Coordinates of C-alpha atoms in Angstrom, one line a residue:
Chain A
M1 CA 9.1 13.5 5.6
K2 CA 5.7 14.5 4.9
R3 CA 5.4 12.1 2.0
I4 CA 6.8 9.2 4.0
L5 CA 4.3 9.9 6.8
S6 CA 1.6 10.2 4.5
I7 CA 2.4 6.7 2.8
F8 CA 2.7 5.2 6.3
K9 CA -0.9 6.8 7.3
R10 CA -2.4 5.4 4.1
D11 CA -1.0 2.0 4.8
L12 CA -2.3 2.1 8.3
Q13 CA -5.8 3.2 7.2
N14 CA -5.6 0.6 4.4
S15 CA -4.7 -2.2 6.9
F16 CA -7.3 -1.4 9.4
R17 CA -10.0 -1.4 6.5
D18 CA -8.7 -4.7 4.9
N19 CA -9.8 -7.9 6.4
L20 CA -6.8 -10.0 5.9
L21 CA -4.4 -7.1 7.1
L22 CA -6.5 -6.4 10.2
Y23 CA -6.3 -10.1 11.0
M24 CA -2.6 -10.1 10.7
I25 CA -2.5 -6.9 13.1
I26 CA -4.8 -8.4 15.9
I27 CA -3.8 -12.1 15.8
P28 CA -0.6 -11.6 17.9
I29 CA -2.6 -9.9 20.4
I30 CA -5.2 -12.5 20.6
L31 CA -2.6 -15.2 20.8
T32 CA -0.9 -13.4 23.8
I33 CA -4.5 -13.0 25.5
G34 CA -5.1 -16.9 24.8
L35 CA -1.7 -17.6 26.4
K36 CA -2.3 -15.6 29.3
F37 CA -5.9 -16.7 30.3
F38 CA -6.0 -20.1 28.7
I39 CA -2.9 -21.8 29.8
P40 CA -3.0 -21.2 33.7
S41 CA 0.1 -23.3 34.3
T42 CA 2.1 -20.5 32.7
Q43 CA 2.2 -18.7 36.0
S44 CA 2.4 -21.8 38.4
A45 CA 5.7 -22.9 37.2
S46 CA 7.3 -20.8 39.8
S47 CA 6.2 -20.5 43.4
Q48 CA 3.7 -17.8 44.5
F49 CA 2.3 -17.2 47.7
A50 CA -0.8 -15.0 48.9
L51 CA 0.1 -13.8 52.4
N52 CA -2.1 -11.9 55.2
E53 CA -0.4 -8.9 56.0
A54 CA -1.1 -9.8 59.6
L55 CA 1.6 -12.3 59.3
G56 CA 4.1 -9.7 59.8
N57 CA 7.4 -8.6 58.0
E58 CA 9.5 -11.3 59.1
V59 CA 7.2 -14.0 57.8
I60 CA 6.5 -12.1 54.5
E61 CA 10.4 -11.4 54.1
E62 CA 11.0 -15.3 54.7
F63 CA 8.4 -16.3 52.0
K64 CA 9.9 -13.6 49.4
K65 CA 13.1 -15.8 49.4
Y66 CA 11.3 -18.7 47.9
G67 CA 8.9 -17.0 45.3
K68 CA 6.5 -14.2 44.3
V69 CA 4.7 -12.8 47.2
E70 CA 1.5 -11.1 47.1
I71 CA -0.1 -9.3 50.2
Y72 CA -3.8 -9.1 51.1
S73 CA -5.5 -7.7 54.3
S74 CA -8.0 -10.4 54.9
N75 CA -8.5 -14.1 54.5
E76 CA -11.5 -13.4 52.2
E77 CA -9.2 -11.7 49.9
I78 CA -6.7 -14.4 49.9
S79 CA -9.5 -17.1 49.3
D80 CA -10.6 -15.1 46.3
R81 CA -7.1 -15.0 45.0
V82 CA -6.4 -18.6 45.5
N83 CA -9.7 -19.2 43.7
D84 CA -8.3 -17.7 40.6
I85 CA -7.2 -19.8 37.6
D86 CA -3.5 -20.2 38.5
D87 CA -1.8 -22.1 41.3
I88 CA -1.0 -20.2 44.4
A89 CA -1.0 -21.1 48.0
G90 CA -2.7 -18.9 50.6
I91 CA -1.0 -18.4 54.0
T92 CA -2.7 -16.8 57.0
K93 CA -2.9 -17.4 60.8
N94 CA -6.0 -18.5 62.6
E95 CA -7.5 -17.2 66.0
E96 CA -5.1 -19.3 67.9
G97 CA -2.0 -17.8 66.2
N98 CA -1.3 -20.9 64.1
F99 CA -0.4 -21.0 60.5
E100 CA -3.1 -22.0 58.2
L101 CA -2.8 -22.9 54.5
I102 CA -5.3 -21.9 52.1
L103 CA -5.6 -24.0 49.1
E104 CA -8.3 -24.8 46.3
G105 CA -7.6 -28.4 46.7
N106 CA -6.7 -29.2 42.9
E107 CA -3.1 -27.8 43.2
D108 CA 0.0 -29.7 42.2
Y109 CA 2.2 -31.3 45.0
E110 CA 4.8 -28.5 45.2
T111 CA 2.2 -25.9 45.7
E112 CA 1.2 -27.4 48.9
R113 CA 4.5 -28.9 49.9
I114 CA 6.8 -25.8 49.6
P115 CA 4.7 -23.3 51.8
K116 CA 4.5 -26.1 54.4
M117 CA 8.3 -26.5 54.5
I118 CA 8.8 -22.8 54.9
I119 CA 6.2 -22.6 57.7
N120 CA 8.0 -25.5 59.3
D121 CA 11.3 -23.8 58.9
L122 CA 10.0 -21.0 60.6
Q123 CA 8.9 -22.7 63.5
G124 CA 12.0 -24.7 63.8
V125 CA 10.3 -27.9 63.1
Y126 CA 11.8 -30.3 60.5
L127 CA 9.4 -32.9 59.5
D128 CA 11.2 -34.4 56.4
T129 CA 13.8 -37.0 57.5
V130 CA 16.0 -36.1 54.4
N131 CA 17.9 -32.7 53.9
F132 CA 16.9 -30.8 50.7
E133 CA 17.4 -27.3 49.5
I134 CA 15.7 -25.1 47.0
N135 CA 18.0 -24.0 44.3
D136 CA 17.2 -20.6 42.8
I137 CA 18.3 -21.1 39.1
G138 CA 17.4 -17.2 38.4
A139 CA 14.3 -17.9 36.4
T140 CA 11.5 -15.5 37.2
T141 CA 9.4 -16.3 34.0
P142 CA 7.7 -19.8 33.7
P143 CA 9.3 -21.6 30.4
I144 CA 5.8 -21.9 29.1
A145 CA 4.9 -18.1 29.3
L146 CA 8.4 -17.4 28.1
Y147 CA 8.6 -19.5 25.0
G148 CA 4.9 -18.9 24.1
A149 CA 5.6 -15.1 24.3
L150 CA 8.9 -15.6 22.3
S151 CA 7.1 -17.2 19.6
I152 CA 4.3 -14.7 19.4
M153 CA 6.8 -11.9 19.2
V154 CA 8.9 -13.5 16.4
T155 CA 5.5 -14.2 14.6
A156 CA 4.5 -10.5 15.3
I157 CA 7.8 -9.3 13.8
M158 CA 7.4 -11.4 10.8
L159 CA 3.6 -10.3 10.3
G160 CA 4.9 -6.6 10.4
G161 CA 7.0 -7.1 7.2
V162 CA 4.2 -9.1 5.8
T163 CA 1.7 -6.3 6.4
T164 CA 3.9 -4.0 4.2
G165 CA 4.2 -6.8 1.6
F166 CA 0.2 -7.0 1.4
N167 CA 0.2 -3.2 1.1
I168 CA 2.5 -3.3 -1.9
I169 CA 0.5 -5.8 -3.4
D170 CA -2.7 -3.6 -3.0
E171 CA -0.7 -1.0 -4.7
K172 CA 0.0 -3.1 -7.4
E173 CA -3.5 -4.5 -8.0
S174 CA -5.1 -1.0 -8.0
G175 CA -2.2 0.2 -10.3
T176 CA -1.6 3.1 -7.8
I177 CA 2.0 2.8 -8.1
K178 CA 1.8 4.1 -11.4
A179 CA -0.2 7.2 -10.2
L180 CA 2.6 7.7 -7.4
S181 CA 5.1 7.5 -10.1
V182 CA 4.1 10.7 -11.7
T183 CA 4.4 12.8 -8.6
P184 CA 7.7 14.2 -7.0
M185 CA 7.8 11.2 -4.5
T186 CA 10.9 9.4 -4.9
K187 CA 11.5 5.7 -4.7
F188 CA 13.6 6.1 -1.6
Q189 CA 10.5 7.9 0.1
F190 CA 8.0 5.1 -1.2
I191 CA 10.2 2.4 0.4
M192 CA 10.7 4.2 3.6
G193 CA 7.1 5.0 3.8
K194 CA 6.1 1.4 3.2
S195 CA 8.7 0.3 5.8
F196 CA 7.4 2.5 8.5
L197 CA 4.3 0.3 9.2
G198 CA 6.7 -2.9 9.2
L199 CA 8.7 -1.2 11.8
V200 CA 6.0 0.5 14.1
L201 CA 3.6 -2.7 14.2
P202 CA 6.3 -5.1 15.6
I203 CA 7.4 -2.8 18.3
V204 CA 3.8 -2.0 19.3
H205 CA 3.1 -5.7 19.1
V206 CA 6.2 -6.8 21.2
F207 CA 5.7 -4.3 24.0
I208 CA 2.0 -5.3 24.3
I209 CA 2.8 -8.9 24.5
V210 CA 5.4 -8.2 27.2
W211 CA 2.7 -6.3 29.0
I212 CA 0.1 -8.8 28.8
I213 CA 2.1 -11.6 29.7
G214 CA 3.7 -9.8 32.5
I215 CA 7.5 -10.3 31.8
F216 CA 9.1 -7.1 32.9
T217 CA 12.6 -6.7 31.6
P218 CA 15.0 -4.1 32.7
N219 CA 16.3 -4.0 29.2
S220 CA 13.4 -2.4 27.4
L221 CA 15.8 -0.3 25.1
L222 CA 17.6 -3.4 24.3
L223 CA 14.3 -5.2 23.5
L224 CA 13.3 -2.1 21.2
L225 CA 16.8 -2.5 19.5
M226 CA 16.4 -6.1 18.8
T227 CA 13.1 -5.8 17.6
V228 CA 14.0 -3.1 15.2
V229 CA 16.9 -5.1 14.0
S230 CA 14.7 -8.2 13.5
S231 CA 12.1 -6.1 11.6
L232 CA 14.8 -5.5 8.8
I233 CA 14.8 -9.1 7.8
S234 CA 10.7 -9.1 8.1
L235 CA 10.5 -6.1 6.0
L236 CA 12.8 -7.6 3.2
I237 CA 10.8 -10.7 3.3
G238 CA 7.6 -8.4 2.9
F239 CA 8.9 -6.4 0.2
L240 CA 9.9 -9.8 -1.8
I241 CA 6.4 -11.1 -1.0
G242 CA 5.1 -7.7 -2.4
V243 CA 6.9 -7.7 -5.4
I244 CA 6.7 -11.4 -6.4
S245 CA 2.8 -11.7 -5.7
N246 CA 0.2 -10.3 -8.3
N247 CA -2.7 -10.5 -5.8
Q248 CA -3.4 -11.4 -2.2
I249 CA -4.1 -15.0 -2.9
S250 CA -0.7 -15.4 -4.2
G251 CA 0.7 -13.3 -1.5
I252 CA -0.8 -15.6 1.1
A253 CA 0.7 -18.7 -0.8
N254 CA 4.2 -17.0 -0.8
M255 CA 3.9 -16.2 2.7
K256 CA 3.1 -19.6 3.9
G257 CA 6.1 -21.2 2.0
I258 CA 8.3 -18.7 3.6
F259 CA 6.9 -19.0 7.2
V260 CA 7.1 -22.7 7.2
L261 CA 10.8 -22.3 6.4
L262 CA 11.3 -19.7 9.1
S263 CA 9.2 -21.4 11.7
L264 CA 11.6 -24.4 11.5
S265 CA 14.4 -22.5 13.1
V266 CA 12.0 -21.2 15.9
I267 CA 10.9 -24.7 16.8
G268 CA 14.5 -25.9 16.3
A269 CA 15.6 -23.2 18.9
M270 CA 13.1 -24.3 21.5
L271 CA 13.7 -28.2 21.0
L272 CA 17.2 -28.8 20.0
P273 CA 20.0 -29.1 22.6
L274 CA 22.4 -26.0 22.2
D275 CA 25.1 -28.1 20.6
K276 CA 22.8 -28.7 17.6
H277 CA 21.9 -25.0 17.1
I278 CA 24.6 -24.7 14.6
F279 CA 22.2 -26.1 12.1
L280 CA 19.8 -23.2 12.8
Y281 CA 22.5 -20.5 12.2
W282 CA 21.4 -20.0 8.7
S283 CA 18.1 -18.4 9.8
P284 CA 18.0 -14.7 11.0
I285 CA 14.8 -15.6 12.8
Y286 CA 16.9 -18.0 15.0
W287 CA 19.3 -15.0 16.0
S288 CA 16.0 -12.8 16.7
F289 CA 14.6 -15.6 18.7
M290 CA 17.8 -16.0 20.9
G291 CA 18.4 -12.4 21.1
I292 CA 15.1 -11.7 22.4
K293 CA 15.3 -14.6 24.7
D294 CA 18.5 -13.3 26.3
I295 CA 17.0 -9.9 27.0
L296 CA 13.8 -11.2 28.5
L297 CA 15.8 -13.6 30.6
N298 CA 18.2 -10.7 31.7
D299 CA 20.9 -13.1 30.5
V300 CA 22.1 -10.6 27.8
T301 CA 25.9 -9.6 27.6
S302 CA 27.6 -7.1 25.2
T303 CA 29.2 -10.2 23.3
K304 CA 25.9 -12.0 23.1
L305 CA 24.3 -9.0 21.9
L306 CA 26.6 -8.2 19.4
I307 CA 26.7 -11.8 18.0
N308 CA 22.9 -11.7 17.7
I309 CA 22.6 -8.4 15.9
G310 CA 25.7 -9.0 13.7
A311 CA 24.4 -12.5 12.7
I312 CA 20.8 -10.7 11.8
L313 CA 22.4 -7.9 10.0
A314 CA 24.8 -10.1 8.0
L315 CA 22.2 -12.6 7.0
T316 CA 19.9 -9.6 6.2
G317 CA 22.6 -8.2 4.1
I318 CA 22.9 -11.6 2.1
V319 CA 19.3 -11.9 1.4
Y320 CA 19.1 -8.3 0.4
L321 CA 22.0 -8.5 -2.0
S322 CA 20.4 -11.7 -3.7
T323 CA 17.0 -10.1 -3.8
K324 CA 17.7 -6.5 -4.5
N325 CA 17.2 -6.6 -8.4
K326 CA 14.0 -8.5 -7.9
I327 CA 12.7 -5.8 -5.5
K328 CA 13.8 -2.9 -7.6
Q329 CA 12.3 -4.4 -10.8
G330 CA 9.1 -5.3 -9.0
L331 CA 8.8 -1.7 -7.5
S332 CA 9.3 0.1 -11.0
Chain B
M1 CA 5.7 23.3 -23.4
L2 CA 6.5 20.0 -25.1
N3 CA 9.4 19.8 -27.3
I4 CA 9.9 16.1 -28.7
K5 CA 12.6 15.2 -31.4
D6 CA 13.3 11.6 -32.8
L7 CA 11.9 9.8 -29.8
Y8 CA 12.5 6.1 -30.0
Y9 CA 11.3 3.3 -27.6
S10 CA 11.7 -0.3 -27.4
Y11 CA 10.3 -2.5 -24.8
T12 CA 12.8 -5.3 -25.8
K13 CA 15.7 -2.7 -25.9
D14 CA 16.3 -3.9 -29.6
E15 CA 15.5 -2.6 -33.0
S16 CA 11.9 -3.4 -32.5
Y17 CA 10.6 -0.1 -31.6
A18 CA 7.2 0.7 -30.3
V19 CA 7.8 4.4 -31.0
K20 CA 10.0 5.2 -34.0
G21 CA 11.3 8.8 -34.3
V22 CA 8.4 10.8 -33.2
S23 CA 8.7 14.5 -33.4
F24 CA 6.4 17.3 -32.5
E25 CA 5.9 20.2 -30.5
V26 CA 3.1 21.6 -28.3
T27 CA 2.8 25.3 -27.5
E28 CA 1.5 26.8 -24.2
G29 CA -2.3 26.7 -23.9
E30 CA -2.7 24.2 -26.8
I31 CA -4.6 21.0 -26.8
F32 CA -2.5 18.5 -28.8
G33 CA -4.4 15.3 -29.7
F34 CA -2.5 12.0 -30.3
L35 CA -4.7 10.1 -32.4
G36 CA -4.2 6.5 -33.1
P37 CA -5.4 2.8 -33.0
N38 CA -4.5 0.5 -30.0
G39 CA -0.9 -0.5 -30.2
A40 CA 0.0 2.4 -32.3
G41 CA 2.4 4.0 -29.8
K42 CA 0.1 6.6 -28.2
S43 CA 0.5 5.3 -24.7
T44 CA 4.2 4.4 -24.8
T45 CA 4.8 8.1 -25.9
Q46 CA 3.0 9.4 -23.2
K47 CA 4.5 7.0 -20.6
V48 CA 8.0 8.4 -21.7
L49 CA 6.9 12.0 -21.6
T50 CA 5.5 11.4 -18.0
G51 CA 8.8 9.8 -16.7
L52 CA 6.8 6.4 -16.3
L53 CA 9.0 4.8 -19.1
P54 CA 13.0 5.6 -19.2
M55 CA 14.2 7.8 -22.1
Q56 CA 16.1 5.5 -24.7
K57 CA 16.7 7.5 -27.7
G58 CA 15.9 11.1 -28.8
K59 CA 15.1 14.2 -27.1
A60 CA 12.2 15.2 -25.0
F61 CA 11.6 18.5 -23.0
V62 CA 8.4 18.8 -20.7
A63 CA 7.9 22.1 -19.1
G64 CA 11.6 22.9 -19.8
V65 CA 12.7 19.8 -18.0
D66 CA 14.9 17.2 -20.0
V67 CA 12.7 13.9 -19.6
R68 CA 16.0 12.0 -19.6
K69 CA 16.5 13.4 -16.0
P70 CA 13.0 13.6 -14.7
N71 CA 12.9 15.9 -11.5
E72 CA 10.7 17.5 -9.0
K73 CA 9.8 20.4 -11.2
L74 CA 8.7 18.2 -14.1
F75 CA 6.3 16.2 -11.6
N76 CA 5.1 19.1 -10.1
S77 CA 4.2 20.7 -13.6
I78 CA 2.3 17.8 -14.8
G79 CA -1.0 16.2 -14.1
V80 CA -1.7 12.7 -15.5
S81 CA -5.4 11.2 -16.0
F82 CA -4.9 7.7 -16.5
E83 CA -7.5 5.5 -18.8
H84 CA -7.8 3.0 -16.1
P85 CA -9.0 3.9 -12.8
N86 CA -6.2 3.2 -10.5
I87 CA -7.5 4.5 -7.2
Y88 CA -7.1 3.3 -3.4
K89 CA -10.3 1.5 -3.1
K90 CA -10.2 1.3 0.8
L91 CA -10.0 5.1 1.0
S92 CA -12.8 7.4 0.2
G93 CA -12.9 9.7 -2.8
Y94 CA -11.9 12.6 -0.5
E95 CA -9.1 10.6 1.3
N96 CA -7.7 9.6 -2.2
L97 CA -7.3 13.2 -3.1
D98 CA -6.0 14.1 0.3
F99 CA -3.3 11.6 0.3
Y100 CA -2.3 12.3 -3.3
R101 CA -1.9 16.1 -2.9
K102 CA 0.5 15.5 0.1
M103 CA 3.0 14.2 -2.8
F104 CA 3.4 17.6 -4.2
S105 CA 5.6 20.3 -3.3
V106 CA 3.6 23.1 -4.8
P107 CA 0.3 24.7 -3.7
T108 CA -2.5 22.3 -4.4
E109 CA -6.3 22.3 -5.1
D110 CA -8.9 21.7 -2.3
P111 CA -9.9 18.0 -2.8
M112 CA -13.6 18.9 -2.1
K113 CA -13.5 21.7 -4.8
L114 CA -12.1 19.1 -7.4
L115 CA -14.8 16.5 -6.3
R116 CA -17.5 19.1 -6.6
L117 CA -16.2 19.9 -10.2
V118 CA -16.7 16.3 -11.4
G119 CA -19.8 15.8 -9.6
L120 CA -18.4 13.5 -6.7
E121 CA -19.0 15.7 -3.8
E122 CA -22.0 13.6 -2.5
A123 CA -20.0 10.4 -2.6
A124 CA -16.8 12.2 -1.1
N125 CA -16.7 10.1 2.0
K126 CA -17.7 6.8 0.5
K127 CA -15.2 4.1 -0.2
A128 CA -14.0 4.4 -3.7
G129 CA -14.1 0.8 -4.1
G130 CA -17.9 1.2 -4.1
Y131 CA -18.0 3.8 -7.0
S132 CA -19.4 2.9 -10.4
K133 CA -16.6 2.8 -13.3
G134 CA -17.8 6.2 -14.4
M135 CA -17.3 7.7 -10.8
K136 CA -13.9 5.9 -10.6
Q137 CA -12.9 7.5 -13.9
R138 CA -14.1 11.0 -12.6
L139 CA -12.0 10.4 -9.5
V140 CA -8.9 9.7 -11.5
F141 CA -9.5 12.9 -13.7
A142 CA -10.2 15.0 -10.5
R143 CA -6.9 13.7 -9.1
S144 CA -4.9 14.5 -12.1
L145 CA -5.7 18.5 -11.4
I146 CA -4.8 18.1 -7.7
N147 CA -1.3 20.0 -8.3
K148 CA -2.8 22.6 -10.6
P149 CA -0.8 21.2 -13.5
K150 CA 0.7 23.4 -16.5
I151 CA 0.8 20.4 -18.5
W152 CA -2.1 18.0 -18.6
F153 CA -2.0 14.5 -19.9
L154 CA -5.3 13.0 -20.7
D155 CA -5.6 9.4 -21.7
E156 CA -9.0 8.6 -23.1
P157 CA -10.6 11.0 -20.6
I158 CA -14.3 10.3 -21.6
S159 CA -13.8 6.4 -21.9
G160 CA -16.6 4.7 -20.4
L161 CA -18.6 7.7 -19.4
D162 CA -22.1 8.2 -20.2
P163 CA -23.1 11.2 -22.5
T164 CA -24.2 13.7 -19.7
T165 CA -20.9 13.0 -17.7
A166 CA -18.7 13.1 -20.9
N167 CA -20.1 16.6 -21.9
H168 CA -19.5 17.6 -18.3
I169 CA -15.7 16.4 -18.2
K170 CA -15.4 18.0 -21.8
D171 CA -16.7 21.3 -20.5
V172 CA -14.0 21.0 -17.5
I173 CA -11.5 20.5 -20.2
K174 CA -12.4 23.6 -22.4
R175 CA -12.5 25.6 -19.1
K176 CA -8.8 24.5 -18.4
K177 CA -7.7 25.5 -21.8
E178 CA -9.1 28.9 -21.2
E179 CA -7.1 29.0 -18.1
G180 CA -4.0 28.3 -20.3
V181 CA -3.4 24.8 -19.4
T182 CA -1.5 22.9 -22.0
M183 CA -3.1 19.4 -22.9
F184 CA -1.6 16.2 -24.5
L185 CA -4.6 14.2 -25.1
T186 CA -4.3 10.5 -26.3
T187 CA -7.4 8.8 -27.8
H188 CA -8.8 6.9 -30.4
N189 CA -12.1 8.7 -30.2
M190 CA -12.2 11.0 -33.3
Y191 CA -15.1 13.0 -32.2
I192 CA -13.4 14.2 -28.9
A193 CA -10.4 14.8 -30.8
D194 CA -12.1 17.0 -33.3
E195 CA -14.3 18.6 -30.7
L196 CA -11.3 19.7 -28.2
C197 CA -8.2 19.6 -30.2
D198 CA -6.2 22.6 -31.6
R199 CA -4.0 19.9 -33.7
V200 CA -4.0 16.3 -34.0
A201 CA -1.2 13.9 -34.8
F202 CA -2.1 10.7 -36.3
I203 CA 0.3 7.9 -35.0
N204 CA 0.5 4.5 -36.6
E205 CA 2.8 1.7 -36.0
G206 CA 4.9 3.9 -33.8
K207 CA 5.3 6.7 -36.4
I208 CA 3.5 10.1 -36.8
A209 CA 1.9 10.1 -40.2
L210 CA 0.4 13.3 -40.0
V211 CA 0.0 16.7 -37.9
D212 CA -2.4 19.4 -38.4
S213 CA -5.5 21.2 -37.0
P214 CA -8.8 19.0 -37.5
R215 CA -10.3 21.8 -39.5
N216 CA -7.3 21.9 -42.0
L217 CA -7.5 18.1 -42.4
K218 CA -11.1 18.1 -42.8
L219 CA -10.7 20.8 -45.5
M220 CA -7.9 19.1 -47.2
Y221 CA -9.3 15.6 -47.2
G222 CA -13.0 16.5 -47.5
E223 CA -15.2 17.0 -50.7
K224 CA -16.6 19.9 -51.9
I225 CA -20.1 18.5 -51.9
I226 CA -23.3 19.3 -50.1
K227 CA -25.9 16.4 -49.6
V228 CA -29.4 17.6 -49.6
E229 CA -32.8 16.1 -48.9
Y230 CA -35.7 18.3 -50.3
T231 CA -39.4 17.8 -51.1
E232 CA -40.7 18.1 -54.7
N233 CA -44.3 17.1 -55.5
G234 CA -44.8 15.9 -52.3
Q235 CA -41.9 13.5 -52.3
I236 CA -38.6 13.4 -50.6
K237 CA -35.6 13.6 -53.0
K238 CA -31.9 13.3 -52.2
E239 CA -29.3 14.9 -54.2
N240 CA -25.5 15.9 -53.9
F241 CA -24.5 19.5 -55.0
S242 CA -21.2 20.6 -56.0
M243 CA -19.8 23.7 -54.2
I244 CA -17.7 24.6 -57.1
K245 CA -20.0 24.2 -60.2
D246 CA -21.9 27.5 -60.9
E247 CA -25.0 25.3 -62.0
D248 CA -25.2 23.2 -58.8
K249 CA -24.7 26.5 -56.8
Q250 CA -27.7 28.2 -58.5
K251 CA -30.0 25.2 -57.9
L252 CA -29.2 24.9 -54.2
N253 CA -29.8 28.6 -53.9
K254 CA -33.2 28.1 -55.5
L255 CA -34.1 25.3 -53.2
I256 CA -33.2 27.3 -50.1
S257 CA -35.2 30.4 -51.3
E258 CA -38.3 28.1 -52.0
G259 CA -37.8 26.5 -48.4
K260 CA -38.0 23.1 -49.9
I261 CA -34.8 21.7 -47.9
E262 CA -35.5 19.1 -45.5
T263 CA -31.9 18.4 -44.6
L264 CA -28.5 19.7 -45.6
H265 CA -25.1 18.2 -44.8
S266 CA -21.6 19.4 -46.2
Q267 CA -19.4 16.4 -46.9
E268 CA -16.2 17.3 -45.2
A269 CA -14.2 14.1 -44.1
T270 CA -14.3 12.8 -40.6
L271 CA -10.9 12.4 -38.8
E272 CA -11.4 8.6 -38.9
E273 CA -11.9 8.7 -42.6
I274 CA -8.6 10.9 -43.0
F275 CA -6.9 8.7 -40.7
M276 CA -7.9 5.6 -42.8
K277 CA -6.8 7.5 -46.0
V278 CA -3.3 8.5 -44.5
T279 CA -2.5 5.2 -43.0
G280 CA -4.7 2.6 -44.5
R281 CA -6.1 1.4 -41.4
G282 CA -9.2 2.3 -38.9
L283 CA -8.8 3.7 -35.5
K284 CA -10.3 0.9 -33.6

């Protein structure tokens, strides 16, 4: 174990001191921060209200039925919140005891209309001449935030394996594999040590992404499991890139080729209707994408989980069997 | 410590052997030189003995371990100083040694002590990628001592080093010999082989042509002649004197007693000349 951890520590040190690897480590976090701050509409796809606590529990509870509620103690605080980058309607009462809507003025139609309807409903006033209802489809996370986060997560998982691959390239370029080969370190320990970083990085990335975007899932353990299982194919690809590339430039070229192929399945999973997904079943990344999506949407069942994990493991197994000799040879 | 019998190795796994029936023994505390030109089979032999290449044919025991089944005991017993500096460029000299020592399951040397030994203590915390070629070579040399090896494989240990550093490295090698470390030194540098080795083996085209001590070889292949430069009537004269003929011996004694000798050289053969005589080719 001491040797495995030492190899992991060395790879980690090397990754933080190599510009390309450092870039691979921080880019998922930068992309997530970008998604969080530069796409304000990621939060506005669902209704959210900033309420003055003076409105009382009855009103607050009523608003909670229709969306996310934030409570503030003063109108100034509500105004500050409304001025934030996303769309949110502020609701308070004026001195006469009438409801008052606080808006920036540039919100979309629904942000203004829905709180008005709720207020009218509370007052027993029906302005609309037609009946309508708000259907809660159970989606608590805006689609842009969900698919954006999912795409970054899958990228982070893939980059974890690639980081391992580039550390192998570094060992090959410097000839240090030869120096390690005349120590008691076994090939198994070398592979485990190299794999450690490719497993740890995606886990750290995935949970940082979830935290930054604010997608809180009750299935954290399942998310961890799916990340680890998905990292297996990423590691295999990383090892393959590592053994077939003689230097960083050829490593980048090989990574690009493999990434383009795998990205197609992620794009397909987002854009194609479900009945066309059969064309994406060949890609383990597709199953990772779908598996993580189910977990984040809290739409996971034992059957779905088993299918997703089973498909990833089966496809990883096939890739392993067809590349193991090449990898074994490359590490010798 | 090393017992090799009929060792063969083929990179193409056919009858085209890079090493053909090599046999030799190295006793404890001995420095055994493997002398030969590039492509003679020196490195291939060393790679097989250190487990870098698999055993194909023959028998080889290193520190009592069958090289056919290399194990933890073998790797804990050997140290390998590679010719080309294979180090982690993004790690400092200290971090390189500290990482490497964790790969062994025997007590190891203090990395700082080794860096001091090779004169790298001031560069200990500098990234090894910024070292000069000589510094990198010294780091590899220091690394090979980290597990206090009983058998030390040295591949061109002073190649690319300036004379001062080379002398320093040679001193370390001599000190380790005094401590009883057995050494297998591959080189095509006849001077280092002559200076350091107890015995040398000449390898050419995969076969050992000759094994003996440098002294015996020089006596065996050298000429019994002394080349002298002396002054006579204000002029410098050069003459060869036989060490066997009485007439020459008397004349030489006379020159010595008269104090006329400027320079005096015995004409024993160099290892390179002997190699050429034995194999018909040079060491380069």
